[in-house]
PDB file of C-alpha atoms in Angstrom:
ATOM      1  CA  UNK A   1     154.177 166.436  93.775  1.00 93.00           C
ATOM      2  CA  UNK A   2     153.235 165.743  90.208  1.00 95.00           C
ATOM      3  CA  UNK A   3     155.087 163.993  87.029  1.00 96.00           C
ATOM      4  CA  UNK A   4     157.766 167.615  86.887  1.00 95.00           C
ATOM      5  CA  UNK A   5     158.480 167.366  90.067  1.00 96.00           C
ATOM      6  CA  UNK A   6     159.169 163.697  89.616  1.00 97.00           C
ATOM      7  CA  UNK A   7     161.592 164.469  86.729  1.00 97.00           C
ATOM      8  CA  UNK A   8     163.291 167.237  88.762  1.00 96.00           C
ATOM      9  CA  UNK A   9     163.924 164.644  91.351  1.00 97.00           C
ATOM     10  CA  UNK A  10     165.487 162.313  88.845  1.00 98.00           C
ATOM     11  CA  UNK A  11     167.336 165.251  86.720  1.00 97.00           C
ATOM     12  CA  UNK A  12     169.216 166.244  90.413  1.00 98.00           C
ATOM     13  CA  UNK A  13     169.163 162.746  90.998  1.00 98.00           C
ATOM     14  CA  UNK A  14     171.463 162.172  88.435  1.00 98.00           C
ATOM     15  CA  UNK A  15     173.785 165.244  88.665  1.00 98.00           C
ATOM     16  CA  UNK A  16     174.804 164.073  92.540  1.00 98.00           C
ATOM     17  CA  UNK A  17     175.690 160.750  90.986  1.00 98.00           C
ATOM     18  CA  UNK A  18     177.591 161.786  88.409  1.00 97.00           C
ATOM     19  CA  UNK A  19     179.388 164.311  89.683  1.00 98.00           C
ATOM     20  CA  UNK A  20     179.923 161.880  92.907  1.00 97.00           C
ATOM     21  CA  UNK A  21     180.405 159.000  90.691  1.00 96.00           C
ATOM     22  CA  UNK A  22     184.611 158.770  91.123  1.00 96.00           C
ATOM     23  CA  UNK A  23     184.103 159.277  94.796  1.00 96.00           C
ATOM     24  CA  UNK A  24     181.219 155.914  95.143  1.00 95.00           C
ATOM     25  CA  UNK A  25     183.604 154.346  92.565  1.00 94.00           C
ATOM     26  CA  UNK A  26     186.505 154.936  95.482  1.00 93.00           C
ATOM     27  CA  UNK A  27     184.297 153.517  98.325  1.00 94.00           C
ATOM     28  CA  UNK A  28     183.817 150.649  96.253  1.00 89.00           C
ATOM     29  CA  UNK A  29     187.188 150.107  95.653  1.00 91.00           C
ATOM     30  CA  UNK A  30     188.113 149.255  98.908  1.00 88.00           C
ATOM     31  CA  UNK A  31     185.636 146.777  99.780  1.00 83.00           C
ATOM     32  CA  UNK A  32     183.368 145.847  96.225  1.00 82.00           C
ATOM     33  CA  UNK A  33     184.075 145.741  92.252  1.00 82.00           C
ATOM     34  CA  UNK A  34     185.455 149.435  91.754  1.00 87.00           C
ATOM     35  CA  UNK A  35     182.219 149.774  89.654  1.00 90.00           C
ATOM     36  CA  UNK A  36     179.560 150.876  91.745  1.00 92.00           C
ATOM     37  CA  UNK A  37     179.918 155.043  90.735  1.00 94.00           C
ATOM     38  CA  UNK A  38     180.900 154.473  86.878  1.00 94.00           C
ATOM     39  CA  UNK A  39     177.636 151.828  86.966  1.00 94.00           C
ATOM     40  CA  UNK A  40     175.027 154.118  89.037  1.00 96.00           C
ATOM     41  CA  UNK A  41     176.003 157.272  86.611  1.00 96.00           C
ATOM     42  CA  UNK A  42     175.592 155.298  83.479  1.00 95.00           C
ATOM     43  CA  UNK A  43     172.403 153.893  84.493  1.00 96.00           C
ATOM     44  CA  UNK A  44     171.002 157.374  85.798  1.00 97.00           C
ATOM     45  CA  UNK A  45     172.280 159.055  82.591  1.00 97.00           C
ATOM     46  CA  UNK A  46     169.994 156.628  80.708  1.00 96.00           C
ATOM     47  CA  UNK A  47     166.882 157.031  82.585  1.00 97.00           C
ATOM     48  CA  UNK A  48     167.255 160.283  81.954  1.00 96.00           C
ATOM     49  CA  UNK A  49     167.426 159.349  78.079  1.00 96.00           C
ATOM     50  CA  UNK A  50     164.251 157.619  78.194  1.00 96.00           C
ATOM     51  CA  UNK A  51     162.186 160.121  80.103  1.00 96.00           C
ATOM     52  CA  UNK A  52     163.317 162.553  77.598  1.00 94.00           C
ATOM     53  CA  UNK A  53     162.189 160.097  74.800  1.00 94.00           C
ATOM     54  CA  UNK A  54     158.778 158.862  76.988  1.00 89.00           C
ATOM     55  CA  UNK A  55     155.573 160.821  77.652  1.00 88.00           C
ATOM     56  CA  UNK A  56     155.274 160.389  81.303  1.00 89.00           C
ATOM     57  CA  UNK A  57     152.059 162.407  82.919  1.00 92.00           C
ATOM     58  CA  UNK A  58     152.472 161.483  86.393  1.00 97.00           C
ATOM     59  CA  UNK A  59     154.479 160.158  89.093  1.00 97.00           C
ATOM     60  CA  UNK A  60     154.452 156.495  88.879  1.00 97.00           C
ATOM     61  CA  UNK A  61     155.454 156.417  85.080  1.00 97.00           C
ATOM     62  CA  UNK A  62     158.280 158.359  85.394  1.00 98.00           C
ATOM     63  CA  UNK A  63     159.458 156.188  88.226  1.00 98.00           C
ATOM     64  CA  UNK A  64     158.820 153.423  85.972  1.00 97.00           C
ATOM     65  CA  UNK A  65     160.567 154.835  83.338  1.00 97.00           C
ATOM     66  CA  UNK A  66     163.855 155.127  85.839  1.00 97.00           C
ATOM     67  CA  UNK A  67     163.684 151.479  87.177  1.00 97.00           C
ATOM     68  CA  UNK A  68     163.254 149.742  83.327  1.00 96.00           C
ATOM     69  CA  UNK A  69     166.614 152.050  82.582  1.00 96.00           C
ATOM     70  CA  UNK A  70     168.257 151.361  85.923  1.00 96.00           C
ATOM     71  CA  UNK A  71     167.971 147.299  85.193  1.00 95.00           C
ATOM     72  CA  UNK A  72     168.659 147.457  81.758  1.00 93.00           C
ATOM     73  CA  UNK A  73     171.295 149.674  82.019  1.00 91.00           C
ATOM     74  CA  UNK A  74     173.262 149.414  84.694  1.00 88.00           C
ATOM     75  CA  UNK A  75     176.019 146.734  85.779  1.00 76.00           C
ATOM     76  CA  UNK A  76     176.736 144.823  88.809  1.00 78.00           C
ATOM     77  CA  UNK A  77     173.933 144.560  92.211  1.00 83.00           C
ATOM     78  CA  UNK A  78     172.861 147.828  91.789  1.00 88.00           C
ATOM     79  CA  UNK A  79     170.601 148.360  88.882  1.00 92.00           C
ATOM     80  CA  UNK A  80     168.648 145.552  89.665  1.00 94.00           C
ATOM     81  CA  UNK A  81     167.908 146.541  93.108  1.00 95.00           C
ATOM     82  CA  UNK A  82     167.645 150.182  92.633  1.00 97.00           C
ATOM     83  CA  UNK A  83     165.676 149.286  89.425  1.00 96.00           C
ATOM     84  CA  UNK A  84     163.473 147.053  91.281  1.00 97.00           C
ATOM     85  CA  UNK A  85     163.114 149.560  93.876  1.00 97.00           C
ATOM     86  CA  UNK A  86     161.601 152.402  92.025  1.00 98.00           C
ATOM     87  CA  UNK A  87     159.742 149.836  89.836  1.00 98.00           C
ATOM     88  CA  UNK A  88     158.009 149.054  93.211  1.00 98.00           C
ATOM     89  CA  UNK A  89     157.683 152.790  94.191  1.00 98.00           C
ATOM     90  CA  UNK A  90     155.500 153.332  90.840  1.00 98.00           C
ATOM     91  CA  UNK A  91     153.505 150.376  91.409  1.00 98.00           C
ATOM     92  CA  UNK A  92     152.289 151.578  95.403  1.00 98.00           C
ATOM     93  CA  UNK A  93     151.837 155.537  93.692  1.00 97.00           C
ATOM     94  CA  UNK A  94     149.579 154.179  90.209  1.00 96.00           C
ATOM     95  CA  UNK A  95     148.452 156.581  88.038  1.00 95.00           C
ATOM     96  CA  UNK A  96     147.704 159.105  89.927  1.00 95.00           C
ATOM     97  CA  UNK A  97     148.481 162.605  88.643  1.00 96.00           C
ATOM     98  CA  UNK A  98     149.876 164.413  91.914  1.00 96.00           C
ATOM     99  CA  UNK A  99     151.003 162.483  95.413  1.00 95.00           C
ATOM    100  CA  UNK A 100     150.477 163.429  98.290  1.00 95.00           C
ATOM    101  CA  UNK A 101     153.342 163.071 101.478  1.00 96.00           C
ATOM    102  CA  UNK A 102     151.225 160.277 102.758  1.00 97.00           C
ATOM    103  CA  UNK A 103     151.407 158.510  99.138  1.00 97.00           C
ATOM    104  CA  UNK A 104     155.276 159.175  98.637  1.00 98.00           C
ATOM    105  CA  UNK A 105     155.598 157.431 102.136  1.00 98.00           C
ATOM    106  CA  UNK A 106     154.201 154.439 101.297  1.00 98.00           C
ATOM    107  CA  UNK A 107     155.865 154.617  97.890  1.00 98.00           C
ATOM    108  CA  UNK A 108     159.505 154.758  99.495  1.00 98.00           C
ATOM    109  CA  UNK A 109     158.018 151.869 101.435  1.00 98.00           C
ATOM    110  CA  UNK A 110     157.583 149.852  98.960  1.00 98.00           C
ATOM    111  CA  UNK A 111     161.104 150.686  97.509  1.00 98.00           C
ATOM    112  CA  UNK A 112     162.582 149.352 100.972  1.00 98.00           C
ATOM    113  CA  UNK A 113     160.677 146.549 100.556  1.00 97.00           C
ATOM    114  CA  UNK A 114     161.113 145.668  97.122  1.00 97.00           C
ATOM    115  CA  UNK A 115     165.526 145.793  97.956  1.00 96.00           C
ATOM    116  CA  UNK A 116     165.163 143.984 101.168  1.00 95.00           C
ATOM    117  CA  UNK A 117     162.935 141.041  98.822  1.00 94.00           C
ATOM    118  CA  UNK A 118     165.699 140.971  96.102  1.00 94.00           C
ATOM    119  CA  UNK A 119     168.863 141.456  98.022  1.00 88.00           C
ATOM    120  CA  UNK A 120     167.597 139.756 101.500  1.00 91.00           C
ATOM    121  CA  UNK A 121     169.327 141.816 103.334  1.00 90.00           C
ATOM    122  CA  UNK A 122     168.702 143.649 106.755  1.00 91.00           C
ATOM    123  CA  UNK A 123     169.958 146.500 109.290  1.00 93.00           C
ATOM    124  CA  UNK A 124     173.117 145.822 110.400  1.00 93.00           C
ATOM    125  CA  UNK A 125     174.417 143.629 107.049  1.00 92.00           C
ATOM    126  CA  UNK A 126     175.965 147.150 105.735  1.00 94.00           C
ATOM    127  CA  UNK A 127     174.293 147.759 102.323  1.00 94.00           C
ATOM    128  CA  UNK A 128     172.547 150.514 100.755  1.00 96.00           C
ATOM    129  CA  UNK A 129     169.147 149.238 103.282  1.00 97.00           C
ATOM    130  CA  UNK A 130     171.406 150.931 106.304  1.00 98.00           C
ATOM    131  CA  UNK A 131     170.659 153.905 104.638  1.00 98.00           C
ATOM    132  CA  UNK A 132     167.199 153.321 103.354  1.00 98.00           C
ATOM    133  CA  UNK A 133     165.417 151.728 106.859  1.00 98.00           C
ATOM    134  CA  UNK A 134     165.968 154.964 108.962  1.00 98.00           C
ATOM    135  CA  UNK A 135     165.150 157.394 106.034  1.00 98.00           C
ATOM    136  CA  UNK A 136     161.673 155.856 105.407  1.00 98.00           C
ATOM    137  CA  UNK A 137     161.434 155.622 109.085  1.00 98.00           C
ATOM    138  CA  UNK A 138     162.320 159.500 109.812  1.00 98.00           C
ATOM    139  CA  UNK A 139     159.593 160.642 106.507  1.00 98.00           C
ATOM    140  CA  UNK A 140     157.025 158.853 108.050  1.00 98.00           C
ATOM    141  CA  UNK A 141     157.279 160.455 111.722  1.00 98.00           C
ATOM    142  CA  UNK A 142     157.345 163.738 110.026  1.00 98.00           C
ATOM    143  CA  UNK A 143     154.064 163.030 108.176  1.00 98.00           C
ATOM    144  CA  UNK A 144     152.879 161.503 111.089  1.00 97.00           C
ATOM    145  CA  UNK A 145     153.499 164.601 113.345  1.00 98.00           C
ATOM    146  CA  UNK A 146     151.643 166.624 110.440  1.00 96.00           C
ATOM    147  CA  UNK A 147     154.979 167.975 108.575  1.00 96.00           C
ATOM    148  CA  UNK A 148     155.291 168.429 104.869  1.00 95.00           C
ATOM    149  CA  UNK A 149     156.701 166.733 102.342  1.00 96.00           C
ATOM    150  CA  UNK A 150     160.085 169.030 102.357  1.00 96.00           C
ATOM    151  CA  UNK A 151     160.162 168.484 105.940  1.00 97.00           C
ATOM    152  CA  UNK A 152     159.686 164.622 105.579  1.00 98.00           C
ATOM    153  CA  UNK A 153     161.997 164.674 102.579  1.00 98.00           C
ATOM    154  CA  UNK A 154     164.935 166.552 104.607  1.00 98.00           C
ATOM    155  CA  UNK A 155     164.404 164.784 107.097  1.00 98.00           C
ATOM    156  CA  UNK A 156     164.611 161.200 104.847  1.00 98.00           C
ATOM    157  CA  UNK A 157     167.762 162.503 103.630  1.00 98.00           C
ATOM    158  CA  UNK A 158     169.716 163.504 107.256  1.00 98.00           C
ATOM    159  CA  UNK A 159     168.405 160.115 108.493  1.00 98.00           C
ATOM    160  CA  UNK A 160     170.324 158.177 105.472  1.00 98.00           C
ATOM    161  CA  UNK A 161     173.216 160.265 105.902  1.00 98.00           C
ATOM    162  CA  UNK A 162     173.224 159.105 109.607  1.00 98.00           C
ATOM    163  CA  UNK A 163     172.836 155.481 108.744  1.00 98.00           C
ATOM    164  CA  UNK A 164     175.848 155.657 106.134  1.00 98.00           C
ATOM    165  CA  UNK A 165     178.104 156.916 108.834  1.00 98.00           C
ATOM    166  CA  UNK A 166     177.052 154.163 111.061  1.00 97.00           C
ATOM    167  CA  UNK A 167     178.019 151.778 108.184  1.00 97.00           C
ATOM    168  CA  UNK A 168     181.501 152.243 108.414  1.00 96.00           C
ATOM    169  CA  UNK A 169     181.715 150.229 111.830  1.00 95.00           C
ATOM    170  CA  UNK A 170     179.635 147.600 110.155  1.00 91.00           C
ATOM    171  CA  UNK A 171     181.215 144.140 108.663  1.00 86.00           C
ATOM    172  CA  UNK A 172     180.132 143.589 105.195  1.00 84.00           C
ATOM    173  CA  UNK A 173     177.315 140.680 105.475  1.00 85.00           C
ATOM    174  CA  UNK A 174     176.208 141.069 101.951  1.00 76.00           C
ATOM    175  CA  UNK A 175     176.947 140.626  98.294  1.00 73.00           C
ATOM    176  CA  UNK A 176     180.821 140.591  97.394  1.00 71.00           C
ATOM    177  CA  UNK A 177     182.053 142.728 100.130  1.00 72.00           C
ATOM    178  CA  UNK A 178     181.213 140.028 102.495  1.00 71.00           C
ATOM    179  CA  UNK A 179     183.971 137.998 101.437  1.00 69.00           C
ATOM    180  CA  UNK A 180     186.028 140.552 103.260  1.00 75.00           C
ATOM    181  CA  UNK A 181     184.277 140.269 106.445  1.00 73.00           C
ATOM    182  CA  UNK A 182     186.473 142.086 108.884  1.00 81.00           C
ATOM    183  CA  UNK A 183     188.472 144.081 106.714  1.00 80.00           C
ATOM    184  CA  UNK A 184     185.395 145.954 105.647  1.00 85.00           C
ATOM    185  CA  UNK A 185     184.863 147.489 108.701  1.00 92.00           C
ATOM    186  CA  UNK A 186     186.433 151.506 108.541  1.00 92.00           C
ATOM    187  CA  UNK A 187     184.597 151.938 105.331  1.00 93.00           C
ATOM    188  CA  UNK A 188     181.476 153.690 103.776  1.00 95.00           C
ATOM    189  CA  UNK A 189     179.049 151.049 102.445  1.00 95.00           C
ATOM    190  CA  UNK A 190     178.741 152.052  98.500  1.00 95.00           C
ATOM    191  CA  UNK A 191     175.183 151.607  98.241  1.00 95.00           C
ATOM    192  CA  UNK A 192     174.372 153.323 101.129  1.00 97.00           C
ATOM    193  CA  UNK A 193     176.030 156.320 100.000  1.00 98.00           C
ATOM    194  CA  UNK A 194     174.728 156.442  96.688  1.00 97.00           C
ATOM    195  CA  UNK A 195     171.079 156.149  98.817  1.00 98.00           C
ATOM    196  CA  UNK A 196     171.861 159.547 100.616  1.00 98.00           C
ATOM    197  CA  UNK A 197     172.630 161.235  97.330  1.00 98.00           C
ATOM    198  CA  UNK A 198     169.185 159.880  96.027  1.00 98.00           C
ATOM    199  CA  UNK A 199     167.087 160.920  98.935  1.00 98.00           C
ATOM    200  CA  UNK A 200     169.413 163.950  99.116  1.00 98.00           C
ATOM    201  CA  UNK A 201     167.839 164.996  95.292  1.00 98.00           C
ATOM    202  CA  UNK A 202     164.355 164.109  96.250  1.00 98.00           C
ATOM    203  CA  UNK A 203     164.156 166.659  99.651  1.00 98.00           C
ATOM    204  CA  UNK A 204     165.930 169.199  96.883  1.00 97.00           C
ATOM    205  CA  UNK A 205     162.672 168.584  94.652  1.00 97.00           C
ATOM    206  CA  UNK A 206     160.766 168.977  97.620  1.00 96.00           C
ATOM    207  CA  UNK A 207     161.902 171.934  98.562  1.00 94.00           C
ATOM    208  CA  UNK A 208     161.532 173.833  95.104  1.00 89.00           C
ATOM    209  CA  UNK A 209     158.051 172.521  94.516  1.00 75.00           C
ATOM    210  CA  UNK A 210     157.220 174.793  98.445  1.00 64.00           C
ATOM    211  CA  UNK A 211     159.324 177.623  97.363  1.00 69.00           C
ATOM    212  CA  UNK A 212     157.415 177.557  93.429  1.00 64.00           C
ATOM    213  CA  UNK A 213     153.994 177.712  96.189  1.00 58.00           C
ATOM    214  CA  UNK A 214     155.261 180.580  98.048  1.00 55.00           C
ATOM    215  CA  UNK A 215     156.273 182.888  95.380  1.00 52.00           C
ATOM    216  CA  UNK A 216     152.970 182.449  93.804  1.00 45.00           C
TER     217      UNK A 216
END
């Protein structure tokens, strides 16, 4: 995967959250600020500004790129952590000009990591990690069993979806939703739905950098 495919990750990254932006805005509505999907798209909308405007040649600047926009320009929890998390993502990939599955493994990694440091939060607390600890866990037993990187990417993406379903037995342990303890339970967690859409774009990139390989 090299800088394009990067950008086509963020570029489909963008359209889920947009066009899915009143329906996060909903799940936050019932347990949050009402803010989560109108925040999200803004932010993504901007990173998309600046990689227009930036000269990024591989991987880790463009992620770069989308974590200064995500914390600069988007409200509430979530730019900060998602900021921070692809901010951490660029940092584990460097400047290398293509990664490899085993590189993009350790970047999401990193990305867990760098949420779980700034939001201290862990499985179970229903936030966007939920989502985010089983879908690094699934890409890395696909790599590990020797599968490629739209394998490992589907299979990040299924995995999150699983772990946002099991959020909505959860009580909130987190951030404002907490103060509703109980009467969170019955609901999606926000973050952890916007997390599917984001893994959901990255398997998509995945999967159109394979089929570019087999039609040449």
């Amino acid at each position: 995967m090299d800088a394009s495919t990067f950008r086509a990750w963020i570029a489909e990254a963008t359209r889920l959250v947009v066009d899915n932006a009143d329906h996060l805005t909903h799940l936050d509505a019932a347990i949050g600020d009402a803010d989560h999907g109108i925040n999200l798209s803004r932010g993504f909308q901007a990173a998309q500004v600046m990689l227009a405007e930036t000269s990024t040649t591989t991987p880790g600047a463009v992620l770069a790129t989308v974590g200064r926009a995500l914390i600069s320009k988007t409200g509430g929890a979530s730019g900060p952590l998602y900021g921070t998390a692809f901010r951490a993502a660029a940092k584990t990939l460097g400047e290398d000009p293509d990664v490899s599955a085993v590189q993009l493994g350790a970047a999401l990694a990193a990305a867990l990591a760098g949420i779980q440091q700034l939001g201290a939060a862990a499985e179970g607390d229903k936030t966007m990690v939920d989502a985010l600890i089983p879908a690094v866990s699934a890409y890395q037993s696909v790599v590990d069993a020797g599968g490629d990187l739209p394998a490992a990417t589907r299979a990040a993406a299924d995995a999150a979806a699983r772990g946002l379903q099991a959020t909505i037995a959860l009580p909130a342990r987190k951030g404002r939703a907490s103060y509703l303890g109980p009467r969170t339970v019955g609901h999606e967690d926000p973050g952890a739905a916007s997390t599917v859409l984001i893994l959901q774009a990255l398997a998509t990139a995945a999967a159109g950098v394979a089929a570019e390989g087999t039609a040449s």
